[in-house]
mmCIF file with all atom_site columns, C-alpha atoms in Angstrom:
data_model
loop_
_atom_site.group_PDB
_atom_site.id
_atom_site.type_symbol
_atom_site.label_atom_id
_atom_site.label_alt_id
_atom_site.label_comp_id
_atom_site.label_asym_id
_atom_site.label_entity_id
_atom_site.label_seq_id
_atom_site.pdbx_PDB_ins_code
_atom_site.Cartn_x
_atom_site.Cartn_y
_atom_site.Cartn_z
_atom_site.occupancy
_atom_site.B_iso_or_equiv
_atom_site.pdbx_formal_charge
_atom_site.auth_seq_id
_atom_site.auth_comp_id
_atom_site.auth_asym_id
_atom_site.auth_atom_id
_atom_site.pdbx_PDB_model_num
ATOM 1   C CA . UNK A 1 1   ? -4.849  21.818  7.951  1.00 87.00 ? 1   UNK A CA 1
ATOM 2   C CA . UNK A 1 2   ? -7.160  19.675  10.260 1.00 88.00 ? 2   UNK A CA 1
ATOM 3   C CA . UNK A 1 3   ? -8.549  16.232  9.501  1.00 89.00 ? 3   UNK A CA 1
ATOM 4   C CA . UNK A 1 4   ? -10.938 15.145  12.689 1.00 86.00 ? 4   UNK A CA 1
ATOM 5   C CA . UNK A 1 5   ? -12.209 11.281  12.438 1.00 76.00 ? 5   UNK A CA 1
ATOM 6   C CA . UNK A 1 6   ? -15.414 12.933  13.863 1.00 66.00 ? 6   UNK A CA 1
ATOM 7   C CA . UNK A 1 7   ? -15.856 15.224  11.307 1.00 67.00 ? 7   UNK A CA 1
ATOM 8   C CA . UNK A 1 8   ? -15.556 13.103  8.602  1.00 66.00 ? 8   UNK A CA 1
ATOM 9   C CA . UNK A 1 9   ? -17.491 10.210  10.357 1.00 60.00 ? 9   UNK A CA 1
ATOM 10  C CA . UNK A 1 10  ? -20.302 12.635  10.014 1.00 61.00 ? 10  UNK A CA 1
ATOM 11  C CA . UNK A 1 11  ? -20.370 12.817  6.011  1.00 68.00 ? 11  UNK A CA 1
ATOM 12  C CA . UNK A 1 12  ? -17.459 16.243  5.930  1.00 71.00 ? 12  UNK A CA 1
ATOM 13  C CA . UNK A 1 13  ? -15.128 15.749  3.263  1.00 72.00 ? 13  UNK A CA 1
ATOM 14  C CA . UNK A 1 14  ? -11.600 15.502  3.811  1.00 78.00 ? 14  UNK A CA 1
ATOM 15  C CA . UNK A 1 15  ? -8.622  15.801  1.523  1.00 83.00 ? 15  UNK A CA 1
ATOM 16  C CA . UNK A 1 16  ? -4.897  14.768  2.616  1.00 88.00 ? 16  UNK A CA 1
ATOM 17  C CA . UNK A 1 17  ? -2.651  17.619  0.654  1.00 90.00 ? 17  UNK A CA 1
ATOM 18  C CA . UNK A 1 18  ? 0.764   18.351  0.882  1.00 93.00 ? 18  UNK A CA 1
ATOM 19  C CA . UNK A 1 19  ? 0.114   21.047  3.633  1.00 94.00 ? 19  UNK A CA 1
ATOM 20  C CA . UNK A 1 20  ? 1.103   19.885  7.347  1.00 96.00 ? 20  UNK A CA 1
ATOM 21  C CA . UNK A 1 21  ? -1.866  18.456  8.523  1.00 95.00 ? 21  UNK A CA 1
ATOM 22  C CA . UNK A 1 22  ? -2.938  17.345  11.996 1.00 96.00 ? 22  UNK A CA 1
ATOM 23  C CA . UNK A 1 23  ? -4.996  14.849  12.040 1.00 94.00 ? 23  UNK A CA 1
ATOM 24  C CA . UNK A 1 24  ? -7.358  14.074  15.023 1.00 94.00 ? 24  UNK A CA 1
ATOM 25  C CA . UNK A 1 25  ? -9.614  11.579  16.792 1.00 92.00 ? 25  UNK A CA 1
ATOM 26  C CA . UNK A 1 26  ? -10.460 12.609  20.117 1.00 91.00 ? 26  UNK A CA 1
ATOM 27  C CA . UNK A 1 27  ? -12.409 9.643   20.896 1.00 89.00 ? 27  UNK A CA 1
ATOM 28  C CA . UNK A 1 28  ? -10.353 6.678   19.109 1.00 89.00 ? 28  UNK A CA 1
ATOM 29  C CA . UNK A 1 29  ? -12.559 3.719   20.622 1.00 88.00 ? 29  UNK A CA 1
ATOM 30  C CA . UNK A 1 30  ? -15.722 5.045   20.146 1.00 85.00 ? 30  UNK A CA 1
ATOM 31  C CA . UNK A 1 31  ? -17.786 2.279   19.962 1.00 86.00 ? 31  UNK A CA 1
ATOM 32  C CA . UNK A 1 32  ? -16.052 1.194   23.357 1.00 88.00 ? 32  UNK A CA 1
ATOM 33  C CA . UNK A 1 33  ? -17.059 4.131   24.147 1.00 89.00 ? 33  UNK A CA 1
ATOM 34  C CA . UNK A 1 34  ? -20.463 4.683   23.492 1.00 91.00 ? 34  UNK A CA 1
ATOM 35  C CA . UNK A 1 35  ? -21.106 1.016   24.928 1.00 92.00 ? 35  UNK A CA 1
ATOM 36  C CA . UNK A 1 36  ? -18.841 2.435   27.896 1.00 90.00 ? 36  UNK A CA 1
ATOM 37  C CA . UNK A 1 37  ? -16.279 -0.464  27.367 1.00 89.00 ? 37  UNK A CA 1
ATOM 38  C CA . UNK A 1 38  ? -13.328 1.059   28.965 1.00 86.00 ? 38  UNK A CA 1
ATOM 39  C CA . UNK A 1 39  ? -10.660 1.106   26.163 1.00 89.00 ? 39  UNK A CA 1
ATOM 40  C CA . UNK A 1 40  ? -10.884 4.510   24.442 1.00 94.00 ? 40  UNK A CA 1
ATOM 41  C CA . UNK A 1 41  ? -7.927  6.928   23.657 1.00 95.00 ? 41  UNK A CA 1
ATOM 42  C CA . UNK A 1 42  ? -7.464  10.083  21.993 1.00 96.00 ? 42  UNK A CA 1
ATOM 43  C CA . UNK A 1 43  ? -4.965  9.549   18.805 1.00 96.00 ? 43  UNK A CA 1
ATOM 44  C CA . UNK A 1 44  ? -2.999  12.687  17.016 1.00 97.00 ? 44  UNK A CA 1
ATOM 45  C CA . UNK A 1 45  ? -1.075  12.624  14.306 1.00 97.00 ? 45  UNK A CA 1
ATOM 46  C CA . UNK A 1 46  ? 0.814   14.991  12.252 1.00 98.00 ? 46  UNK A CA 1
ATOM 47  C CA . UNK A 1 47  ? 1.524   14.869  8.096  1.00 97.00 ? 47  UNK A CA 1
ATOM 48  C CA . UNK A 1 48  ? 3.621   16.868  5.773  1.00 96.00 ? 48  UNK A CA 1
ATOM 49  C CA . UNK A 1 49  ? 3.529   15.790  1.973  1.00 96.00 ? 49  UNK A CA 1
ATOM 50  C CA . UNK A 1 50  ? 1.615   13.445  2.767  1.00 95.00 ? 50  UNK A CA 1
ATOM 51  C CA . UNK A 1 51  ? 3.889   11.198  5.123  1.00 95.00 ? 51  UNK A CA 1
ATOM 52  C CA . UNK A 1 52  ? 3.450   10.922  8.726  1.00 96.00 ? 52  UNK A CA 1
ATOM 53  C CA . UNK A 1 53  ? 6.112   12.667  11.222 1.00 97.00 ? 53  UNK A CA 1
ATOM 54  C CA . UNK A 1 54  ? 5.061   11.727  13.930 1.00 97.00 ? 54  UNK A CA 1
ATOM 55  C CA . UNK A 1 55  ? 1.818   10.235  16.072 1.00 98.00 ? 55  UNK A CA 1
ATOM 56  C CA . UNK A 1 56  ? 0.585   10.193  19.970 1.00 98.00 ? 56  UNK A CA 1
ATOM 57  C CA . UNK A 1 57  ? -2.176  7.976   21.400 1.00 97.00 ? 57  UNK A CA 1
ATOM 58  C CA . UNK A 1 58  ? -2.834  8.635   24.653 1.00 97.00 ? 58  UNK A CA 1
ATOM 59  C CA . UNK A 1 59  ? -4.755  5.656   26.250 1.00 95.00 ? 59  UNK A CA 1
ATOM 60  C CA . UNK A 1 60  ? -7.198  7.275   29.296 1.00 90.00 ? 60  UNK A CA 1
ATOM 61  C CA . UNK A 1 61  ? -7.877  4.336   31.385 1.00 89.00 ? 61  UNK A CA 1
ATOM 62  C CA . UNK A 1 62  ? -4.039  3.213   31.191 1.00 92.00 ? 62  UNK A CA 1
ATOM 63  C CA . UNK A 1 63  ? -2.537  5.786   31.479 1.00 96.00 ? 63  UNK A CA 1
ATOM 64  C CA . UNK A 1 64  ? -0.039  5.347   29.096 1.00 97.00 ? 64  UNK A CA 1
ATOM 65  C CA . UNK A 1 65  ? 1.401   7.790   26.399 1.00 98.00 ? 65  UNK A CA 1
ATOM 66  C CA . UNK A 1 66  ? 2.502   5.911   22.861 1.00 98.00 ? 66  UNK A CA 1
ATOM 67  C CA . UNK A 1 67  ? 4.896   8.498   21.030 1.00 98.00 ? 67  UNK A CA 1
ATOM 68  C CA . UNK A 1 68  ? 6.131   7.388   17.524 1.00 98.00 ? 68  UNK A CA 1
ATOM 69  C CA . UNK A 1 69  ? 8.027   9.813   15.349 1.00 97.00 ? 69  UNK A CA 1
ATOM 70  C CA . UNK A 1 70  ? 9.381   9.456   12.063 1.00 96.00 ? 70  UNK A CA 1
ATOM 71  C CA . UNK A 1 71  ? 12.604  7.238   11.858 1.00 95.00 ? 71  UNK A CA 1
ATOM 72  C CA . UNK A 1 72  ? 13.189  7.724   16.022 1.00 96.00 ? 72  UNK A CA 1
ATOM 73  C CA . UNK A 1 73  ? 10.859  4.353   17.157 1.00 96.00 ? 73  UNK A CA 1
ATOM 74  C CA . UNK A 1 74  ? 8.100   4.101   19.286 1.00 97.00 ? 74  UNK A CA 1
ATOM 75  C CA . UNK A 1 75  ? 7.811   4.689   22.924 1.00 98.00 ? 75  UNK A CA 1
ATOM 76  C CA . UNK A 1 76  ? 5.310   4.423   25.945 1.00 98.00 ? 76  UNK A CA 1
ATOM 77  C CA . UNK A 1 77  ? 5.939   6.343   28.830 1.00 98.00 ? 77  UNK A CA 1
ATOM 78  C CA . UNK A 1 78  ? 9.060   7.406   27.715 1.00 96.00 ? 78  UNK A CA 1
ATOM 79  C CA . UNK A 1 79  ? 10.467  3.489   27.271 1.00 98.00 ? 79  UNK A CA 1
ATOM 80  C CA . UNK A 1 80  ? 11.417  3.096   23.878 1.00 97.00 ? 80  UNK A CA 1
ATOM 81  C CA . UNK A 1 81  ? 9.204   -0.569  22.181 1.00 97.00 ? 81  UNK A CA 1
ATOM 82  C CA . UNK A 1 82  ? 10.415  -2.912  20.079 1.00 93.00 ? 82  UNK A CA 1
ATOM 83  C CA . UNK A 1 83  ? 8.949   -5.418  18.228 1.00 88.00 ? 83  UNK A CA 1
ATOM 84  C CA . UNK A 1 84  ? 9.149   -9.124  19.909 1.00 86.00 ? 84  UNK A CA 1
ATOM 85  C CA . UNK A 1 85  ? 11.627  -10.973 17.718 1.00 87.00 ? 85  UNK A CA 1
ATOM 86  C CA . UNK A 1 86  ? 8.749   -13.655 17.505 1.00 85.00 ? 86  UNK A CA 1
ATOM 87  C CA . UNK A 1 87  ? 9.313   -15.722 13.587 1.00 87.00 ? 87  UNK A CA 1
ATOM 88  C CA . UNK A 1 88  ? 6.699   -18.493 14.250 1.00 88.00 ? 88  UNK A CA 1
ATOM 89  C CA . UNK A 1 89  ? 3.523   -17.243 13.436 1.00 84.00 ? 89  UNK A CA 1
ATOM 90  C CA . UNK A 1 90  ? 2.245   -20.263 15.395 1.00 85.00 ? 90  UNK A CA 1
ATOM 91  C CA . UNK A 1 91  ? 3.407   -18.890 18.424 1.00 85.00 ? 91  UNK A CA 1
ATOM 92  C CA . UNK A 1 92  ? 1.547   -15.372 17.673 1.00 83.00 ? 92  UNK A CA 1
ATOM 93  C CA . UNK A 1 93  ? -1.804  -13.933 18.929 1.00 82.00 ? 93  UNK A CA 1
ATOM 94  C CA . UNK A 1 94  ? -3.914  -12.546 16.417 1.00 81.00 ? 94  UNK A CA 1
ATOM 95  C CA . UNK A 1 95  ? -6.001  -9.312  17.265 1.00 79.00 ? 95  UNK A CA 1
ATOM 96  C CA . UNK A 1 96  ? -8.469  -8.286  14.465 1.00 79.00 ? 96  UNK A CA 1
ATOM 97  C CA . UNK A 1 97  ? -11.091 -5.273  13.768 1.00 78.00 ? 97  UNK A CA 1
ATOM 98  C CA . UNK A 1 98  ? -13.996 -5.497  11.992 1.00 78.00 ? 98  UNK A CA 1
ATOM 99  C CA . UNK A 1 99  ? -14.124 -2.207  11.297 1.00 77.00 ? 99  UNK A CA 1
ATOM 100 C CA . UNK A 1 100 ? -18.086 0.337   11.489 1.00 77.00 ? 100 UNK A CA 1
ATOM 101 C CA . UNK A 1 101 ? -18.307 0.081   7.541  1.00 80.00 ? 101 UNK A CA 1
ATOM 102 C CA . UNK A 1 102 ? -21.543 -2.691  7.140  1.00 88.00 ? 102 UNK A CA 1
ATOM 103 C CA . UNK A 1 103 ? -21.613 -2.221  3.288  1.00 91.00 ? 103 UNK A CA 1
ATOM 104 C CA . UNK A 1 104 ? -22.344 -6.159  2.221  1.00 93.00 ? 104 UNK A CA 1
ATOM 105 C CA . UNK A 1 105 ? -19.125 -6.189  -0.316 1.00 94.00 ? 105 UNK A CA 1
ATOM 106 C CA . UNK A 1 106 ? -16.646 -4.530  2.577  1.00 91.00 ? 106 UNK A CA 1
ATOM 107 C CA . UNK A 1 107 ? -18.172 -7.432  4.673  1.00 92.00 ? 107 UNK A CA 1
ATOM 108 C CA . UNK A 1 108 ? -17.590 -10.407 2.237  1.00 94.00 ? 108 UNK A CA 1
ATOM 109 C CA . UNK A 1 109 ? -13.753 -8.774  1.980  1.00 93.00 ? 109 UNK A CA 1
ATOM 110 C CA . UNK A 1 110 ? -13.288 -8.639  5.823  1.00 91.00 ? 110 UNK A CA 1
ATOM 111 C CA . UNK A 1 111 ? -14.344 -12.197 6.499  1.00 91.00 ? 111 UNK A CA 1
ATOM 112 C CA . UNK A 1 112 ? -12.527 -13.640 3.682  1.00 93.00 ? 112 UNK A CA 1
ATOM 113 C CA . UNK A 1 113 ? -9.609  -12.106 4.872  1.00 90.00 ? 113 UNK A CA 1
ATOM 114 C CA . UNK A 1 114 ? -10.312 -13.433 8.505  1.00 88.00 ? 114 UNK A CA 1
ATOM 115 C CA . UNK A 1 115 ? -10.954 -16.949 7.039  1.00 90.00 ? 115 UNK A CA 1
ATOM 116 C CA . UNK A 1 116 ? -7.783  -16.792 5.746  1.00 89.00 ? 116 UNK A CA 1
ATOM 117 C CA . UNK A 1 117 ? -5.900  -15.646 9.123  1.00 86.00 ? 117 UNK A CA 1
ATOM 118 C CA . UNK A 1 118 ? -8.045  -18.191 11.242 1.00 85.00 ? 118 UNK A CA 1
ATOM 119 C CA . UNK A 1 119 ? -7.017  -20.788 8.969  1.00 88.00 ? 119 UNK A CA 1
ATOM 120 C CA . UNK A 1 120 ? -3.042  -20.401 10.292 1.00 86.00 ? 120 UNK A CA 1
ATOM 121 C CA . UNK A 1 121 ? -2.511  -22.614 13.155 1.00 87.00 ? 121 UNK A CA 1
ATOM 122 C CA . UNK A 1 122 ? -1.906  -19.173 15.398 1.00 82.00 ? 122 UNK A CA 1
ATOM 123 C CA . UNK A 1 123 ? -1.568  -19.480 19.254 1.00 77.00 ? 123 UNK A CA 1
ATOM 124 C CA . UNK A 1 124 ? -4.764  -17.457 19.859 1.00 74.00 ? 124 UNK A CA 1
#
């Protein structure tokens, strides 16, 4: 089975089974994209009952290859990542999405949530 973020972003319906399933965005950025900011990738990712097994985002202007796969860690360009070891949140940067969904009540949830975040002395 396919799933493509297109496809659905353009009213097809699309059901996650038990069947492998890849699932697709060619253009994962594409509001960047469209408003030709420069951070767009192309993100794959592959499903069997419903889990994931593994994922690739390949991000065009850097260059750089993220690999995950199921219980072997994350790597870019070959070099496994790891997570920073940071445990004071105050210390942290906070990166957020708003998300393309304008619906009034999906609104009210995001920015409650972000009041919530913003209101944790974070670094930035």
């Amino acid at each position: 089975s396919f799933i493509g973020e297109e496809s659905v972003a353009a009213g097809e319906g699309s059901i996650l089974t038990a069947n492998p399933t890849w699932i697709i965005d060619p253009i994962d950025g594409t509001t960047n994209f469209v408003h030709r900011f420069p951070f767009v990738a192309v993100s794959i990712g592959f499903v069997v009952n419903k889990e994931i097994e593994f994922g690739i985002v390949y991000s065009c202007v850097e260059d750089k290859m993220y690999s995950a796969r199921k219980g072997k860690g994350a790597f870019c360009n070959g070099q496994k990542l790891k997570v920073s070891g940071q445990q004071d949140i105050t210390k942290s940067l906070l990166v957020t999405e708003l998300g393309s969904n304008r619906d009034p009540e999906t609104i009210k949830i995001i920015l409650s949530n972000m009041e919530r975040l913003l209101s944790i002395p974070i670094h930035g």
